[in-house]
XYZ file of C-alpha atoms in Angstrom:
408
model
C 0.000 0.000 0.000
C 1.284 3.474 -0.718
C 1.852 4.450 2.870
C 4.742 6.864 2.861
C 7.971 6.575 4.759
C 7.561 7.463 8.400
C 10.914 8.764 9.545
C 10.047 8.884 13.203
C 11.615 11.514 15.370
C 13.070 9.585 18.266
C 12.124 11.314 21.476
C 15.137 12.607 23.302
C 15.414 11.589 26.910
C 16.724 13.739 29.704
C 19.270 11.717 31.593
C 19.200 12.085 35.370
C 22.223 13.080 37.358
C 24.645 10.218 37.942
C 23.600 7.962 40.776
C 19.938 8.922 40.628
C 17.344 6.594 39.146
C 14.187 8.348 37.899
C 10.884 6.977 39.071
C 9.644 6.660 35.497
C 12.619 4.666 34.211
C 10.435 1.821 32.969
C 8.191 4.234 31.113
C 11.264 5.857 29.541
C 12.428 2.463 28.306
C 9.025 1.668 26.803
C 8.910 5.054 25.054
C 12.403 4.659 23.612
C 11.711 1.104 22.452
C 8.434 2.098 20.807
C 10.174 4.896 18.889
C 13.023 2.669 17.729
C 10.761 -0.240 16.719
C 8.564 2.199 14.831
C 11.434 3.903 13.046
C 13.747 0.991 12.244
C 11.744 -2.211 12.683
C 11.863 -4.708 15.516
C 14.468 -6.984 13.955
C 17.073 -4.275 13.385
C 16.843 -2.767 16.884
C 19.021 -4.186 19.665
C 18.629 -4.024 23.403
C 21.922 -2.100 23.508
C 20.412 0.574 21.246
C 17.319 0.856 23.431
C 19.470 1.150 26.538
C 21.605 3.800 24.848
C 18.527 5.827 23.924
C 17.553 5.915 27.594
C 21.094 6.537 28.845
C 21.548 3.274 30.746
C 23.550 0.105 30.284
C 22.127 -3.026 28.709
C 22.513 -4.728 32.075
C 20.302 -2.118 33.700
C 17.757 -2.559 30.935
C 17.564 -6.308 31.566
C 16.626 -5.600 35.176
C 13.374 -4.139 33.844
C 12.681 -6.414 30.853
C 13.872 -9.960 30.286
C 14.096 -9.700 26.512
C 13.133 -7.678 23.461
C 9.874 -9.569 22.913
C 8.673 -8.704 26.403
C 9.484 -5.063 25.706
C 7.620 -5.116 22.388
C 4.603 -6.657 24.089
C 4.649 -3.896 26.696
C 4.737 -1.126 24.073
C 1.588 -2.503 22.439
C -0.049 -3.363 25.766
C 0.242 0.187 27.083
C -1.260 1.757 23.987
C -4.090 -0.748 23.822
C -4.923 -0.208 27.482
C -5.456 3.496 26.843
C -7.947 2.793 24.056
C -9.751 0.194 26.198
C -10.226 2.789 28.914
C -11.408 5.417 26.435
C -14.115 3.156 25.031
C -15.168 1.845 28.434
C -15.636 5.380 29.744
C -17.658 6.599 26.746
C -21.420 6.711 27.144
C -23.503 5.102 24.366
C -24.030 7.592 21.566
C -21.447 10.086 22.865
C -19.539 10.211 19.594
C -17.952 13.601 20.272
C -16.212 12.374 23.421
C -15.119 9.137 21.751
C -13.541 10.957 18.804
C -11.924 13.590 21.017
C -10.219 11.009 23.223
C -9.183 8.780 20.322
C -7.637 11.723 18.478
C -5.625 12.645 21.573
C -4.443 9.080 22.102
C -3.449 8.793 18.449
C -1.244 11.879 18.596
C 0.237 10.798 21.948
C 1.108 7.346 20.554
C 1.617 7.857 16.848
C 3.784 4.745 16.774
C 1.036 2.366 17.888
C -0.474 1.555 14.489
C 2.848 0.332 13.106
C 3.685 -1.565 16.290
C 0.423 -3.466 16.084
C 0.135 -3.965 12.331
C 3.798 -4.621 11.513
C 5.736 -5.543 14.607
C 3.313 -7.570 16.760
C 3.858 -10.509 14.412
C 7.205 -10.891 16.161
C 5.528 -11.753 19.461
C 5.000 -15.317 20.671
C 1.680 -16.759 19.518
C 0.209 -16.633 23.013
C 1.001 -12.935 23.430
C -0.269 -12.099 19.961
C -3.506 -14.016 20.558
C -4.006 -12.259 23.881
C -3.541 -8.821 22.335
C -5.751 -9.718 19.367
C -8.503 -10.797 21.747
C -8.256 -7.486 23.603
C -8.257 -5.514 20.363
C -11.413 -7.294 19.224
C -12.905 -6.480 22.593
C -12.292 -2.784 21.981
C -14.086 -3.122 18.634
C -17.012 -4.981 20.201
C -17.406 -2.226 22.799
C -17.067 0.586 20.258
C -19.743 -0.629 17.854
C -22.630 -0.103 20.352
C -21.456 3.488 20.934
C -21.832 4.078 17.191
C -25.155 2.246 16.994
C -26.586 4.390 19.785
C -25.750 7.491 17.758
C -27.264 6.006 14.583
C -30.545 4.250 15.398
C -31.405 1.680 12.756
C -27.792 0.874 11.894
C -27.365 -2.889 11.662
C -24.883 -4.696 13.867
C -22.864 -5.720 10.812
C -22.683 -2.157 9.510
C -21.738 -0.820 12.949
C -18.908 -3.372 12.999
C -17.703 -2.214 9.568
C -17.742 1.432 10.639
C -15.868 0.570 13.837
C -12.984 -1.025 11.961
C -12.943 1.877 9.483
C -12.747 4.273 12.434
C -9.792 2.349 13.856
C -8.076 2.534 10.462
C -8.397 6.326 10.410
C -6.783 6.649 13.822
C -4.034 4.154 12.967
C -3.144 5.916 9.713
C -0.866 8.662 11.176
C 1.463 5.903 12.354
C 2.373 5.169 8.734
C 3.256 8.618 7.435
C 5.195 11.712 8.472
C 2.795 14.551 7.639
C 3.032 17.252 10.277
C 0.346 19.686 11.430
C -0.020 21.848 14.534
C -1.391 19.524 17.194
C -4.701 21.364 17.578
C -5.315 21.250 13.811
C -4.236 17.616 13.541
C -6.528 16.712 16.445
C -9.489 18.513 14.875
C -8.884 16.933 11.470
C -8.741 13.416 12.935
C -11.996 14.093 14.782
C -13.624 15.277 11.570
C -12.414 12.257 9.613
C -13.648 9.940 12.350
C -17.012 11.677 12.341
C -17.226 11.331 8.550
C -16.666 7.580 8.920
C -19.300 7.154 11.617
C -21.930 9.071 9.645
C -21.183 7.477 6.262
C -24.353 6.384 4.482
C -23.518 2.835 3.440
C -25.223 1.465 0.315
C -28.374 -0.513 1.034
C -27.440 -4.174 0.578
C -31.009 -5.023 -0.416
C -30.740 -2.746 -3.425
C -27.552 -4.342 -4.727
C -27.419 -7.555 -6.765
C -25.848 -10.580 -5.114
C -22.318 -11.442 -6.123
C -20.572 -14.780 -5.791
C -18.207 -15.140 -2.857
C -14.724 -15.519 -4.307
C -12.934 -16.117 -1.007
C -12.425 -19.812 -1.767
C -11.324 -19.281 -5.374
C -7.655 -20.262 -5.568
C -7.195 -19.093 -9.161
C -5.075 -20.731 -11.845
C -1.422 -21.734 -11.764
C 1.149 -19.646 -13.626
C 3.075 -21.228 -16.509
C 6.289 -19.467 -15.474
C 7.910 -21.087 -12.438
C 9.601 -17.807 -11.519
C 6.256 -16.013 -11.565
C 4.760 -18.753 -9.399
C 7.604 -18.269 -6.927
C 7.078 -14.503 -6.921
C 3.324 -14.868 -6.387
C 3.873 -17.308 -3.526
C 6.490 -15.071 -1.913
C 4.283 -11.975 -2.090
C 1.383 -13.859 -0.522
C 3.490 -15.281 2.299
C 5.235 -11.961 2.993
C 1.870 -10.239 3.227
C 0.370 -12.906 5.490
C 3.263 -13.713 7.814
C 5.926 -11.045 7.382
C 9.247 -11.203 5.556
C 11.293 -12.357 8.535
C 8.967 -15.285 9.320
C 9.084 -16.726 5.791
C 11.927 -18.950 4.566
C 12.922 -19.793 1.021
C 11.796 -23.342 1.767
C 8.330 -22.021 2.702
C 8.171 -20.130 -0.589
C 9.321 -23.146 -2.584
C 6.720 -25.376 -0.952
C 3.952 -22.850 -1.656
C 5.070 -22.640 -5.296
C 5.329 -26.425 -5.650
C 9.107 -26.480 -5.851
C 10.916 -28.814 -3.487
C 14.190 -28.342 -1.658
C 16.941 -26.200 -3.127
C 15.237 -26.126 -6.543
C 13.854 -22.688 -5.747
C 17.357 -21.233 -6.085
C 17.265 -22.131 -9.776
C 14.623 -19.426 -10.176
C 15.730 -16.747 -7.713
C 19.053 -16.377 -5.855
C 17.855 -14.741 -2.616
C 14.762 -13.981 -0.586
C 15.521 -10.249 -0.642
C 15.277 -10.258 -4.432
C 11.752 -11.648 -4.154
C 10.754 -8.905 -1.745
C 12.174 -6.213 -4.023
C 10.350 -7.682 -7.017
C 7.033 -8.017 -5.183
C 7.029 -4.490 -3.781
C 8.227 -2.936 -7.037
C 5.449 -4.725 -8.891
C 2.826 -3.459 -6.446
C 4.048 0.142 -6.617
C 4.319 0.048 -10.418
C 0.769 -1.313 -10.736
C -0.573 1.658 -8.779
C 1.304 4.163 -10.931
C 0.277 2.506 -14.195
C -3.389 2.689 -13.252
C -2.966 6.276 -12.073
C -1.476 7.187 -15.472
C -4.497 5.684 -17.225
C -6.893 7.576 -14.957
C -5.168 10.928 -15.423
C -5.208 10.419 -19.174
C -8.975 9.813 -19.312
C -10.489 11.866 -16.453
C -11.943 15.269 -17.251
C -12.036 16.759 -13.712
C -10.023 16.345 -10.499
C -13.118 15.014 -8.738
C -13.655 12.387 -11.402
C -9.999 11.371 -11.202
C -10.221 11.025 -7.404
C -13.290 8.819 -7.698
C -11.580 6.605 -10.258
C -8.355 6.445 -8.237
C -10.365 5.341 -5.221
C -12.082 2.566 -7.172
C -8.777 1.524 -8.729
C -7.119 1.261 -5.346
C -10.044 -0.680 -3.889
C -10.020 -3.149 -6.785
C -6.266 -3.733 -6.569
C -6.344 -4.146 -2.800
C -9.275 -6.568 -2.758
C -7.770 -8.725 -5.496
C -4.153 -8.520 -4.271
C -4.347 -7.722 -0.570
C -1.120 -9.668 -0.005
C 0.736 -7.238 -2.275
C -0.662 -4.071 -0.756
C -0.258 -5.597 2.694
C 3.414 -6.263 2.027
C 3.787 -2.733 0.698
C 2.600 -1.451 4.094
C 4.597 -3.662 6.405
C 7.637 -5.099 4.643
C 9.431 -2.123 3.038
C 11.504 -1.746 6.196
C 13.221 -5.059 5.351
C 14.499 -3.952 1.931
C 18.164 -3.105 1.343
C 18.729 0.635 1.738
C 18.803 1.654 -1.947
C 15.740 -0.381 -2.873
C 13.915 0.882 0.218
C 14.494 4.475 -0.864
C 13.208 3.665 -4.360
C 9.986 2.082 -3.093
C 9.437 4.892 -0.588
C 9.771 7.419 -3.395
C 7.212 5.543 -5.501
C 4.833 5.477 -2.517
C 5.341 9.175 -1.826
C 4.749 10.091 -5.462
C 1.558 8.027 -5.632
C 0.116 9.688 -2.548
C 1.192 13.001 -4.043
C -1.144 12.424 -6.991
C -4.091 12.170 -4.601
C -2.932 15.237 -2.698
C -2.708 17.325 -5.870
C -6.232 16.342 -6.913
C -7.651 16.946 -3.456
C -6.088 20.383 -3.053
C -7.279 21.321 -6.538
C -10.818 20.338 -5.579
C -10.538 22.116 -2.242
C -7.977 24.957 -2.541
C -8.303 25.883 1.137
C -6.733 22.554 2.123
C -2.999 22.636 2.811
C -0.815 19.873 1.423
C -0.282 18.301 4.874
C -4.037 18.293 5.526
C -4.723 16.687 2.153
C -1.997 14.131 2.857
C -3.572 13.192 6.212
C -6.960 12.775 4.526
C -5.513 10.695 1.692
C -3.639 8.418 4.072
C -6.795 7.897 6.124
C -8.711 6.833 2.987
C -5.983 4.425 1.900
C -5.716 3.009 5.415
C -9.439 2.206 5.486
C -9.117 0.247 2.252
C -5.925 -1.498 3.334
C -7.078 -2.493 6.797
C -10.623 -3.595 6.025
C -9.480 -5.633 3.025
C -7.296 -7.721 5.347
C -9.977 -8.472 7.964
C -11.364 -11.869 7.082
C -14.907 -11.495 8.351
C -15.273 -8.183 6.502
C -13.958 -9.678 3.267
C -16.976 -11.959 3.341
C -19.314 -8.978 2.922
C -20.652 -9.447 -0.639
C -20.343 -5.731 -1.485
C -17.289 -4.657 0.471
C -16.002 -2.760 -2.570
C -19.083 -0.539 -2.585
C -18.811 -0.014 1.180
C -15.172 1.022 0.853
C -16.037 3.388 -1.977
C -18.735 5.033 0.152
C -16.318 5.449 3.060
C -13.621 6.861 0.799
C -15.974 9.371 -0.779
C -17.177 10.470 2.664
C -13.602 11.427 3.595
C -12.613 12.891 0.226
C -15.661 15.085 -0.273
C -14.729 18.772 -0.519
C -17.524 19.617 1.910
C -15.973 17.706 4.800
C -17.316 19.518 7.872
C -14.902 21.846 9.593
C -12.379 22.050 6.772
C -12.365 25.672 5.703
């Protein structure tokens, strides 16, 4: 997915005078670890680096946390706890309070979306399952708040809007757009409100479509293309670090070391998969710009194009969100530039449609739209909705409309 490079600004810590241990040492460690995991990726960060960011020795760090996995779990745990409390303390139907608190939490913990979506796969299964259960609990408690504000909304539609709302508030974790905090807070509230009040298409008025979830497709004639397809799928589902060349070979129907006859290294497969995904987005954008007659028409077509690509190749767009950090430096810069340029096309169209929007504001809106498509397309129970593409289009239009309340 064309989420742009997030070059996180590591928070600087104020080291106490020698011989004095601050009372919030553990919190300092968690903050430093969250920043480093967010910026560089869990696998490239060492405990020595985390200790150095706090101004302590690695030995002192191990007195607080036994290992890096425990520290990663704590960074996600703390952020999730804050959202659990926010939802628990919100009265049914009190959307304004819910959005206000969620916007504040998002800006306080801008790293949390990446830590959950990209890095939590590095946790032991038991920890990941525990956090996933809690996260679903937050969703289950949020949906009734939305339903109370929208009488007549079905449980299924309230669930869809809840996950779309979460995507909006996770989106700042994946990009580096900067706004004054008060403006950023207000914009996130407005985007969240647009999600909650989106008029979803009436399912009874839409023709039934076959469920393609079980369709495995056809095999490729080219063995190299089969390997690339298998690698992209596995990277998107499990993460680059968790997938071996043997896993890829087995998925492509190639046994043992035979896979090396088609590709010399796993990193080459990642580069090829992500380059293909980014190029596909730009090729479709070129077609749209060549045929659209107005910026609004181009935005609508770009939205549909992105939805179609994501629903048919969610493994590719998923890998484009989470796996770029594992590329070699030069290739990472190339993919990041392609992502940035693609988002820039949306920003140009949006600011042309609404000249009072600044580029950073348009970038925040665009990233929120793309995040909704990305995140909902990867949630299995939502993928089973027979008209998810229409739902995503309605949500995207609600955020992209030039008359978004409060944007002057």
